[in-house]
Every structure is written in C-alpha cells, then in structure tokens.
Coordinates of C-alpha atoms and ligand atoms in Angstrom, one line a residue:
M199 CA -14.8 26.6 32.0
L200 CA -13.9 23.5 33.4
K201 CA -10.6 22.1 35.3
K202 CA -8.0 19.1 35.6
D203 CA -9.9 16.2 37.0
D204 CA -13.5 17.2 36.6
Q205 CA -15.8 14.6 35.3
V206 CA -18.2 15.4 32.5
T207 CA -21.2 13.6 30.4
I208 CA -20.7 14.2 27.1
E209 CA -21.7 13.6 23.7
I210 CA -19.3 13.2 20.6
E211 CA -20.4 15.9 17.8
D212 CA -17.2 15.2 15.7
I213 CA -13.6 14.3 15.0
G214 CA -10.7 16.7 15.7
T215 CA -7.6 15.5 12.8
D216 CA -5.6 13.6 15.2
G217 CA -8.8 11.1 14.8
A218 CA -9.9 12.5 18.9
G219 CA -13.7 12.9 18.9
I220 CA -14.6 16.1 20.4
G221 CA -17.9 17.3 22.0
K222 CA -18.9 20.0 23.9
A223 CA -19.6 20.6 27.8
D224 CA -21.5 23.8 28.4
G225 CA -20.2 25.2 24.5
Y226 CA -16.7 24.1 26.2
T227 CA -14.8 22.2 23.9
L228 CA -13.6 19.0 24.8
F229 CA -10.4 16.8 23.0
V230 CA -11.0 12.8 23.9
K231 CA -8.6 10.3 22.3
D232 CA -10.3 7.1 21.5
A233 CA -14.6 8.8 21.2
V234 CA -16.3 8.3 17.8
I235 CA -18.8 10.5 16.9
G236 CA -22.3 10.1 18.3
D237 CA -20.9 7.8 21.6
I238 CA -22.3 9.2 24.8
I239 CA -19.4 9.4 26.9
K240 CA -18.2 10.4 30.3
A241 CA -14.6 11.8 29.9
K242 CA -12.4 13.2 32.5
V243 CA -10.6 16.6 32.1
I244 CA -6.5 15.9 31.8
K245 CA -5.6 19.6 30.5
A246 CA -7.3 22.4 30.8
K247 CA -6.4 25.2 28.4
K248 CA -8.9 29.0 28.2
T249 CA -10.6 27.8 25.1
Y250 CA -10.7 23.8 24.9
G251 CA -9.1 21.3 27.0
Y252 CA -8.6 17.4 26.2
A253 CA -10.3 14.2 28.4
R254 CA -9.5 11.2 28.9
L255 CA -12.9 8.5 28.2
M256 CA -13.4 7.0 30.7
E257 CA -16.8 5.2 30.6
I258 CA -19.3 4.6 27.4
I259 CA -22.6 5.1 28.1
T260 CA -24.6 5.0 24.4
P261 CA -21.6 3.9 21.5
S262 CA -22.1 5.4 18.4
K263 CA -23.4 3.0 15.8
D264 CA -20.3 2.9 14.0
R265 CA -18.8 2.2 17.1
V266 CA -16.7 -1.3 16.8
E267 CA -15.0 -3.4 19.5
P268 CA -11.2 -2.8 18.3
V269 CA -9.3 -6.1 16.4
C270 CA -6.3 -5.4 17.8
P271 CA -5.2 -6.1 21.7
V272 CA -3.2 -3.1 22.6
A273 CA -5.1 -0.4 20.3
R274 CA -5.5 2.2 23.3
Q275 CA -1.7 1.9 24.3
C276 CA -0.4 2.2 20.5
G277 CA 0.6 5.0 19.0
G278 CA 0.4 3.9 15.3
C279 CA -3.8 3.7 14.8
Q280 CA -5.5 6.1 16.2
I281 CA -9.4 4.7 15.2
Q282 CA -9.3 1.3 15.1
Q283 CA -12.4 1.5 17.5
M284 CA -14.9 2.7 14.4
S285 CA -16.1 0.9 12.1
Y286 CA -14.1 0.5 8.7
S287 CA -17.1 2.0 6.5
A288 CA -16.4 5.2 8.9
Q289 CA -13.5 5.4 8.9
L290 CA -14.1 6.1 4.9
K291 CA -16.8 8.9 5.1
Y292 CA -15.0 10.5 8.0
K293 CA -11.8 11.0 5.5
Q294 CA -13.9 12.0 3.0
K295 CA -15.5 14.8 4.8
L296 CA -11.9 15.5 6.3
V297 CA -11.2 16.4 2.7
R298 CA -14.2 17.9 2.0
D299 CA -14.6 20.2 5.2
N300 CA -10.5 21.3 4.0
L301 CA -11.3 22.3 0.9
A302 CA -13.9 24.4 1.6
R303 CA -12.8 25.8 5.2
I304 CA -9.0 26.2 4.2
G305 CA -9.7 26.6 0.0
G306 CA -12.6 28.3 0.3
I307 CA -13.5 25.6 -2.6
T308 CA -17.5 24.6 -2.1
D309 CA -17.8 23.8 -5.7
C310 CA -16.8 20.9 -6.4
E311 CA -17.6 16.5 -5.5
V312 CA -15.3 14.7 -3.8
L313 CA -16.0 11.2 -4.2
P314 CA -16.0 8.5 -2.0
V315 CA -12.7 7.3 -0.8
I316 CA -11.3 4.2 -2.4
G317 CA -11.3 1.4 0.9
M318 CA -8.9 -1.5 1.3
E319 CA -10.6 -4.6 0.5
N320 CA -9.0 -6.1 3.9
P321 CA -7.6 -2.6 5.9
F322 CA -5.6 -5.5 8.3
N323 CA -1.7 -6.7 7.6
Y324 CA -1.5 -3.7 4.7
R325 CA 1.9 -2.6 5.5
N326 CA 5.2 -3.8 4.0
K327 CA 7.2 -2.0 6.0
A328 CA 7.6 -3.0 10.1
Q329 CA 10.6 -0.6 12.4
Y330 CA 9.8 -1.8 16.1
P331 CA 11.7 -0.5 18.8
V332 CA 13.6 -3.0 21.3
G333 CA 14.8 -1.4 24.4
R334 CA 14.0 -2.9 28.2
N335 CA 11.4 -2.3 30.3
K336 CA 11.8 -1.3 33.8
D337 CA 13.0 -4.4 35.1
G338 CA 16.1 -4.9 32.9
K339 CA 14.1 -7.4 30.3
V340 CA 14.6 -6.9 26.4
V341 CA 11.2 -5.5 24.6
I342 CA 10.3 -5.6 21.2
G343 CA 7.3 -4.1 20.0
F344 CA 5.6 -0.3 18.6
Y345 CA 5.8 3.6 21.1
A346 CA 2.7 4.2 23.5
G347 CA 1.3 7.4 22.6
R348 CA 3.5 10.6 22.1
T349 CA 5.9 8.4 24.4
H350 CA 9.0 6.5 24.6
S351 CA 8.0 3.7 26.0
I352 CA 7.5 0.4 23.6
I353 CA 4.2 -1.9 24.7
P354 CA 6.0 -5.2 24.0
Q355 CA 3.8 -7.0 20.8
T356 CA 5.7 -9.1 18.4
D357 CA 2.2 -9.7 16.5
C358 CA 1.1 -5.9 14.7
L359 CA -2.4 -6.9 12.8
I360 CA -1.6 -4.0 10.0
Q361 CA 1.3 -5.9 9.7
H362 CA 2.4 -8.7 7.5
E363 CA 1.6 -11.7 8.8
C364 CA 5.4 -12.4 8.8
N365 CA 6.9 -10.3 10.7
K366 CA 5.8 -12.0 14.0
Q367 CA 8.0 -14.6 13.5
I368 CA 10.9 -12.1 12.5
V369 CA 10.5 -10.3 15.8
E370 CA 9.8 -13.4 18.1
T371 CA 13.8 -14.4 16.2
V372 CA 15.5 -11.5 17.1
L373 CA 14.2 -12.0 20.6
E374 CA 15.2 -15.2 20.5
F375 CA 18.8 -14.0 19.2
M376 CA 19.2 -11.4 21.7
K377 CA 18.8 -14.3 24.8
K378 CA 21.0 -17.1 23.5
Y379 CA 23.9 -15.0 22.7
K380 CA 23.6 -12.5 25.3
V381 CA 23.8 -9.4 22.9
T382 CA 21.8 -6.1 24.7
A383 CA 19.3 -3.5 24.3
Y384 CA 19.6 -0.1 23.1
D385 CA 19.0 2.1 25.8
E386 CA 18.4 4.9 24.8
K387 CA 18.7 7.6 27.9
K388 CA 22.4 6.0 28.1
N389 CA 23.2 5.5 25.1
K390 CA 24.0 2.0 25.3
G391 CA 23.2 -1.6 24.8
I392 CA 23.3 -2.8 21.3
V393 CA 20.1 -3.8 19.1
R394 CA 18.2 -0.4 18.4
H395 CA 15.4 -0.9 16.0
I396 CA 14.5 -4.0 14.2
L397 CA 13.2 -3.1 10.3
T398 CA 11.7 -5.4 7.6
R399 CA 10.5 -5.3 4.6
V400 CA 8.2 -7.6 2.4
G401 CA 8.0 -7.3 -1.2
K402 CA 4.2 -7.8 -1.7
T403 CA 4.1 -9.2 -4.9
T404 CA 7.6 -10.9 -4.9
G405 CA 7.3 -12.3 -1.7
E406 CA 11.0 -11.3 -1.0
V407 CA 11.7 -10.4 2.7
M408 CA 13.9 -7.4 3.8
V409 CA 15.4 -7.9 7.1
C410 CA 17.6 -5.1 8.3
L411 CA 19.0 -4.9 12.6
I412 CA 19.8 -1.2 13.7
I413 CA 22.3 -0.9 15.8
N414 CA 24.8 0.8 17.9
A415 CA 28.0 -0.6 18.0
K416 CA 30.4 -1.2 15.0
K417 CA 29.5 -5.2 14.3
L418 CA 26.8 -7.4 15.4
P419 CA 28.3 -10.0 17.8
Y420 CA 27.7 -14.2 16.6
P421 CA 26.1 -12.4 12.7
E422 CA 26.5 -15.9 10.6
E423 CA 24.6 -17.6 14.6
F424 CA 21.9 -14.2 13.5
V425 CA 21.9 -15.0 9.7
E426 CA 21.5 -19.0 10.0
M427 CA 18.5 -18.3 13.0
I428 CA 17.4 -15.2 10.7
R429 CA 16.9 -17.8 8.2
N430 CA 15.2 -20.9 9.4
C431 CA 12.6 -19.0 11.6
G432 CA 9.7 -20.5 9.8
I433 CA 8.0 -18.5 7.3
N434 CA 7.2 -19.3 3.8
L435 CA 8.0 -16.8 2.6
E436 CA 11.9 -15.6 0.8
I437 CA 14.6 -13.8 3.1
K438 CA 16.3 -12.2 0.4
S439 CA 18.3 -9.2 2.4
I440 CA 19.7 -9.8 5.5
T441 CA 21.4 -6.6 6.7
V442 CA 22.5 -4.5 9.5
N443 CA 22.4 -0.5 10.3
I444 CA 24.8 1.2 11.9
N445 CA 23.5 4.3 13.9
R446 CA 25.9 5.4 17.0
E447 CA 23.9 8.8 17.2
K448 CA 21.8 9.7 20.4
T449 CA 19.2 10.4 18.2
N450 CA 15.6 9.9 17.8
V451 CA 16.3 9.1 14.1
I452 CA 15.4 5.6 13.2
L453 CA 18.6 4.8 10.5
G454 CA 21.9 5.3 10.3
E455 CA 23.6 5.7 7.0
K456 CA 26.2 2.6 6.9
I457 CA 24.9 -0.6 5.7
E458 CA 26.8 -4.2 6.0
T459 CA 24.8 -6.7 4.1
L460 CA 25.1 -10.6 6.0
Y461 CA 23.1 -12.2 3.8
G462 CA 21.8 -12.3 -0.5
H463 CA 21.8 -8.5 -1.5
S464 CA 21.4 -5.1 0.6
Y465 CA 18.1 -4.6 -1.3
I466 CA 15.0 -6.5 -2.4
E467 CA 12.4 -6.3 -5.5
D468 CA 8.9 -5.6 -5.9
Y469 CA 6.3 -4.3 -8.3
I470 CA 3.7 -1.2 -8.7
G471 CA 1.4 -2.7 -11.2
D472 CA 3.9 -3.4 -14.0
I473 CA 6.3 -1.4 -12.6
K474 CA 9.7 -3.0 -10.8
Y475 CA 11.6 -1.4 -7.6
R476 CA 14.2 -1.7 -6.2
I477 CA 14.2 -0.9 -2.4
S478 CA 17.1 -1.3 -0.1
P479 CA 16.7 0.2 3.6
L480 CA 17.3 3.8 3.5
S481 CA 15.0 4.1 0.4
F482 CA 11.6 5.5 1.1
Y483 CA 9.1 3.3 -0.5
Q484 CA 5.0 3.7 0.3
V485 CA 4.0 1.3 2.8
N486 CA 1.2 -0.1 1.0
P487 CA 1.8 -1.2 -2.3
E488 CA -2.0 -2.6 -3.4
Q489 CA -3.6 0.6 -2.4
T490 CA -0.7 2.7 -4.3
K491 CA -1.5 0.8 -7.0
K492 CA -5.0 2.5 -7.0
L493 CA -3.2 6.4 -5.9
Y494 CA -1.8 6.2 -9.0
Q495 CA -4.0 4.6 -11.2
T496 CA -6.6 7.6 -9.6
A497 CA -3.6 10.1 -10.5
L498 CA -2.8 8.9 -13.9
E499 CA -6.1 9.2 -14.8
F500 CA -6.9 12.7 -13.5
A501 CA -4.0 13.3 -15.4
D502 CA -5.6 12.0 -18.3
I503 CA -1.7 11.7 -20.8
K504 CA -1.4 11.3 -24.1
E505 CA 1.5 10.5 -25.9
S506 CA 2.6 13.1 -27.0
E507 CA 3.0 14.9 -24.0
V508 CA 5.4 16.1 -21.7
V509 CA 5.1 15.3 -18.0
W510 CA 6.9 16.9 -14.5
D511 CA 7.0 15.7 -11.1
L512 CA 7.7 17.3 -8.3
Y513 CA 8.4 15.3 -5.3
C514 CA 9.2 12.3 -7.3
G515 CA 11.2 10.5 -4.2
I516 CA 12.3 6.7 -6.3
G517 CA 10.5 8.2 -9.2
T518 CA 7.3 6.1 -8.3
I519 CA 5.1 8.1 -10.1
S520 CA 6.8 9.5 -12.8
L521 CA 7.7 5.5 -14.3
F522 CA 3.7 5.3 -13.9
M523 CA 3.4 8.3 -16.0
A524 CA 6.3 7.3 -18.1
Q525 CA 4.9 4.6 -19.6
T526 CA 1.6 6.9 -21.6
A527 CA 3.6 10.2 -21.9
A528 CA 7.0 11.4 -24.2
K529 CA 8.6 12.8 -21.5
V530 CA 8.6 12.5 -17.9
C531 CA 11.2 14.3 -15.6
G532 CA 11.4 14.6 -11.9
V533 CA 12.2 16.3 -8.9
E534 CA 13.7 15.4 -5.8
I535 CA 15.7 17.0 -2.7
V536 CA 17.6 13.6 -1.9
P537 CA 20.2 12.3 -4.0
Q538 CA 20.1 8.6 -3.1
A539 CA 16.5 8.5 -3.6
I540 CA 17.3 10.2 -7.0
E541 CA 19.9 7.3 -7.5
D542 CA 16.9 4.7 -7.6
A543 CA 14.7 6.7 -9.8
K544 CA 17.3 6.2 -12.4
Q545 CA 17.8 3.1 -11.7
N546 CA 14.7 2.1 -11.7
A547 CA 13.6 3.6 -15.1
E548 CA 16.3 1.5 -16.0
L549 CA 14.8 -1.9 -14.8
N550 CA 12.1 -0.9 -16.4
H551 CA 13.9 0.3 -19.4
M552 CA 12.1 3.5 -19.4
T553 CA 14.4 5.5 -21.7
N554 CA 11.7 8.8 -21.1
T555 CA 12.6 9.9 -18.2
E556 CA 15.2 12.6 -16.7
F557 CA 15.6 13.1 -13.1
F558 CA 16.6 16.3 -11.3
V559 CA 17.7 16.9 -7.7
G560 CA 17.1 19.8 -5.6
A561 CA 14.6 21.7 -3.7
A562 CA 11.4 21.8 -6.1
E563 CA 11.1 25.2 -5.1
D564 CA 14.8 25.9 -6.8
V565 CA 15.3 23.6 -9.9
V566 CA 11.7 24.3 -11.3
P567 CA 12.3 28.1 -11.3
T568 CA 16.0 27.7 -12.1
Q569 CA 14.8 25.4 -15.3
Y570 CA 12.3 28.3 -16.1
E571 CA 14.8 31.3 -16.1
K572 CA 16.8 29.0 -18.2
S573 CA 14.9 28.5 -20.8
G574 CA 13.9 32.1 -21.1
G575 CA 10.6 31.6 -19.9
K576 CA 9.7 29.1 -22.8
L577 CA 9.9 26.0 -20.6
R578 CA 6.5 24.2 -20.2
A579 CA 4.6 20.9 -19.0
D580 CA 1.4 19.8 -20.6
V581 CA 0.2 17.6 -17.2
V582 CA 2.5 18.6 -13.7
T583 CA 2.2 16.2 -10.6
I584 CA 3.0 18.0 -7.8
D585 CA 3.1 14.4 -4.5
P586 CA 4.9 17.0 -1.3
P587 CA 5.5 16.0 2.5
R588 CA 2.9 16.9 4.9
K589 CA 4.3 20.9 5.0
G590 CA 3.0 21.1 1.0
C591 CA 4.2 23.4 -1.1
D592 CA 6.5 26.7 -2.1
E593 CA 4.8 29.8 -3.3
K594 CA 7.6 30.5 -5.7
L595 CA 7.1 26.8 -7.1
L596 CA 3.6 27.1 -7.4
E597 CA 4.2 31.0 -8.9
T598 CA 6.6 29.3 -11.7
V599 CA 4.3 25.6 -12.2
V600 CA 1.5 28.3 -12.9
K601 CA 4.1 29.9 -15.7
M602 CA 4.5 26.6 -17.5
A603 CA 0.8 26.9 -18.4
P604 CA 0.1 22.7 -17.8
S605 CA -3.4 22.1 -19.2
R606 CA -3.9 20.0 -16.2
I607 CA -2.0 19.8 -12.6
V608 CA -2.4 16.3 -10.3
Y609 CA -2.1 17.7 -6.8
V610 CA -1.3 13.7 -4.7
S611 CA -1.6 15.4 -1.2
C612 CA -1.1 13.4 2.8
D613 CA -2.4 16.6 4.3
P614 CA -5.8 18.2 3.5
G615 CA -4.9 21.3 5.0
T616 CA -1.7 22.5 3.1
L617 CA -3.2 20.5 0.2
A618 CA -6.5 23.1 0.2
R619 CA -4.1 26.2 1.4
D620 CA -2.3 25.5 -2.3
V621 CA -5.0 24.6 -4.4
K622 CA -6.3 28.2 -2.9
V623 CA -3.8 29.3 -4.9
L624 CA -3.8 27.4 -7.8
V625 CA -7.0 28.1 -8.4
E626 CA -7.2 32.1 -7.7
R627 CA -4.5 31.8 -10.8
G628 CA -6.5 30.2 -13.7
Y629 CA -7.1 27.1 -12.0
E630 CA -10.3 25.2 -11.3
V631 CA -10.9 21.7 -9.3
K632 CA -12.4 19.2 -11.7
R633 CA -12.1 15.8 -9.5
V634 CA -10.8 15.1 -6.0
R635 CA -10.9 11.7 -4.5
A636 CA -8.8 10.4 -1.9
C637 CA -7.4 6.9 -1.1
D638 CA -6.9 5.1 2.3
M639 CA -3.3 3.3 3.1
F640 CA -3.6 3.9 6.4
G641 CA -6.5 1.7 7.3
G642 CA -7.2 2.1 11.1
S643 CA -4.9 5.5 11.1
F644 CA -6.4 9.5 10.9
H645 CA -3.8 9.7 8.1
V646 CA -5.5 10.1 4.5
E647 CA -4.1 10.2 0.9
T648 CA -6.0 12.5 -1.9
V649 CA -5.6 13.4 -5.0
V650 CA -6.9 16.5 -6.5
G651 CA -7.4 16.8 -10.5
L652 CA -7.1 20.0 -11.6
Q653 CA -7.4 21.9 -15.0
R654 CA -6.3 25.4 -16.7
K655 CA -9.0 27.4 -17.4
S656 CA -9.4 28.6 -21.1
M657 CA -8.6 32.1 -20.4
Ligands
LIG180 N1 6.1 10.7 -5.0 C1 6.7 9.9 -4.5 C2 7.3 10.1 -3.3 C3 6.1 11.1 -2.5 S1 6.6 11.7 -0.8 C4 6.2 8.4 -3.9 O1 4.7 8.9 -4.3 O2 6.6 7.3 -3.9 C5 7.3 13.1 -0.7 C6 8.7 13.5 -1.3 O3 9.6 14.7 -1.4 C7 10.0 12.9 0.2 O4 10.8 11.7 -1.2 C8 11.2 14.1 -0.3 O5 12.2 13.3 0.0 C9 11.1 15.0 -1.1 N2 11.4 16.2 -1.4 C10 10.8 16.8 0.3 N3 11.0 18.3 0.2 C11 11.4 18.5 -0.8 C12 11.7 19.6 -1.6 N4 11.5 21.0 -0.9 N5 12.0 19.5 -3.2 C13 11.7 18.4 -3.8 N6 11.7 17.7 -3.3 C14 11.3 17.6 -2.1

C-alpha cells in the first residue's frame, strides 16, 4: 500500500467515470486527474485509501499517442473540461467504450452492437448557455470566470473556448460596468454584495442573445446604464433580452425565482431542426443544439414512428423530444415533474401549431401508473421515450411501461451506469436491445449522452 506524498512511476491503463486516468503501482490502484490512457507518468499520492488512492500528475515521462496539448490555457485548473488533453477522436472512442462496458458490466448485455459515437464537427464554441460566477479574489478585486474543480474559488477567465465567442465581450462589459458604477460582487461567505452570476444564452439558429444578471439585491443599481453598455458591447448578434434574476438566498443554486426584464423580451427563441422553442432564463434547454438535433434524430430513427401511432415521452422537460416525435406520430403524451417546464412545453406546441400533444405535470412514476389504473389497465403506447435525470428511473415506472406494451422503447440517458441498470430491467421483462448509439454533446468533458433502442420480443 502507498501513503500520502509517495511518488511512483506508473502507466495509465484505464480511465474512470470522472475522466481521471487509472494506473497501478504494485497492484495498488491510483486515480490520476489529467492523465491519459497510454501515458507513462510520475505521480504523487495525495490521498491513500485501503485499496486505492488519488495521485497528482507530476511529470509526463512518455506521452500517450492520444495526448494533445489542451487548447485552453486553464484546462487543468478549471472544473469544466476534464479530458481536453485527450485527442477528440480518442475522446469519442473512450465514450463508446464507457457505454459498452457499462451495458456489459451492470446490464449483462453483451450481444448488442454499440455504434460509434456521433461526434461534433468542431468540439469548441458549442455551448449556447454560459454561467459565469462573479466574486472577489484575495485582494478584494472583482473576478469573473469559472470554478476550479470541486471548489468555489473562481479562476478569472472571460474567454471560455467551449462557449459562444460573443460571451467574452459580454462578460468584459459586465466587469467594466461594475467598475464604472461601483456595483459590488457577491461574497458567498458573508452573503453580501450584489452581482452573483452572469447567465447568457445564444440562439444558434436565430442569432438572438439573452443576458441575465443574477443579483443579491431587490434592484440592480444603474439599470439604464447597464442596458446601454450591454447593447453596445460590440457583438455582431442581436441582443433580444436583458434581465435580472433576484437571488437573495445563501445557496449554491444559481437562479432565484423572480425575473425582471430590463430590455426587450423575457425570452429568446431558437430552433432544433424545424421546431421552434421559446427559452427563458429559467427553462431547461439542451446546451448544444447542433448535437441535440442529431441526438433527437437518432431517437426518432430508433423509434421508427408510424403515422397512426401513440407515443409517451417521459421526463419531457419543455417538450423537446415530444414535439420532434409529434411531427410524425398520431399523438404524443409528455410527462414532466416541473410545472414551469410543462407550461413551456404547451406554449412550444402552440408556437409550432401542433395540436396532437398532451402534457401531464407530475413524477413519471406517479403519473404513468395512475393513468394506467384509471384506464382499467387498457392504457397502451406504441412507442415510449424515456429521458430521465442522472439517477435514472423508478422501477415502478418501468413496470408500468412494460404493461403498456409498447413495441419500441427509446431510452435517452446522460448516465451510462443507471442506463445499464434500467435497460437490464426492460430486457428481463421481454425487451431486446436493438441499437445503441451515443452522441457527443459535451466535447472536452467526460459526459456522455446515449440513445438505446429496444424492441418488444414477440411472445
Ligand atoms: N427530454 C427533455 C428533458 C430531459 S432532462 C429534453 O431532452 O430536453 C430530464 C427531465 O426530467 C428534467 O426536465 C427534469 O425536470 C425531469 N424530471 C426529473 N425527475 C422527474 C420525475 N420523477 N418525473 C418526471 N420528470 C422528472
């Protein structure tokens, strides 16, 4: 066993779920952040447990063939991108392997083909939403940037390479405004000071931009001056919405409930494929619209919907997948726990003149079984799509889905572990995995989004 501060030379052989490299020193497993499979490195133990430990990458002795110089100057400190030091093609292969390994290890599914990951043309500047924390450094100076990994200390950085290019000018303008009008930055520890976060959203298709300042105050001082400065910040896109969001709580949650519009609308609009969505600062909307389109197209392809068919879209958010499916299906029923999201879903259906949708508010594991009971066990679906948060589905929900006897189930997931666990349940209850394909929504990070197409076995 190794102990803290021991230095070892190891070869990285695998990669953990959080993107850290994994190597062995005399049979003892070490997790090393920033190390790539194939690297031979010198590492220093920072935390030693009984059977494994964590080490810091000290020196790369022989770099892996998959290692690249990260494009971002703060890639190592920042908590945002964990695997930027891996070439993009290696990142995609790693994500494919992660999905395959999880399905085999947790789901016991080894006989299905896991297709290559759908990658991005350019794995930079892909996000449409940015949230910059605003605070002070040790000298009391205002800093805007990103949180360092696992902490709340802010690394000053206005030019994040996975964000839209216009963010740099917006963030620098906010900094200038704060200096000029002596508007204070929020101090997390004391719950004092005004500006907490800057939230921006860009409609990639429409070119509409939203700027929302999250403040710890009833009102923003100098609101007209702020609007003027933001409107003239020099970006070549149209600023459609400037708002403030009031958050006076001592909390890690970024947004408060109240929003005040300072200029333009309280929302922007954007498209995924041919479908238009209205996005407010509080709504959930996929952060990478180009890849989202490919993700939904994959889901649609796996769903193979006929015009006469009924679809249930569980965990539907603002109805993104529902509306995509409603282009072909006879009817789509969406279920979502957040009431505001359901309001947005209904509005989005209207915006796109879709009358074949119905939305239910509530936990999917309550709503679906209740609707099933109400129908006297007659509720049926031809296709069910499931897109849960990381923790996956409740077994009660999966059981009811099986009773509804859809001929196809499409499971979209952001966590390969819970995906494998839930798919196993469906396989045990009469479904077989037809196709698996991940789509890369978050280049440079370990996150992976997967679509699994299941078919009911003929009894
Ligand atoms: N399908 C949507 C949203 C997916 S994110 C899209 O692609 O945009 C997962 C969604 O599940 C979130 O909107 C979250 O609010 C919702 N959710 C979380 N727990 C839930 C539950 N128990 N029942 C229904 N919806 C839930």
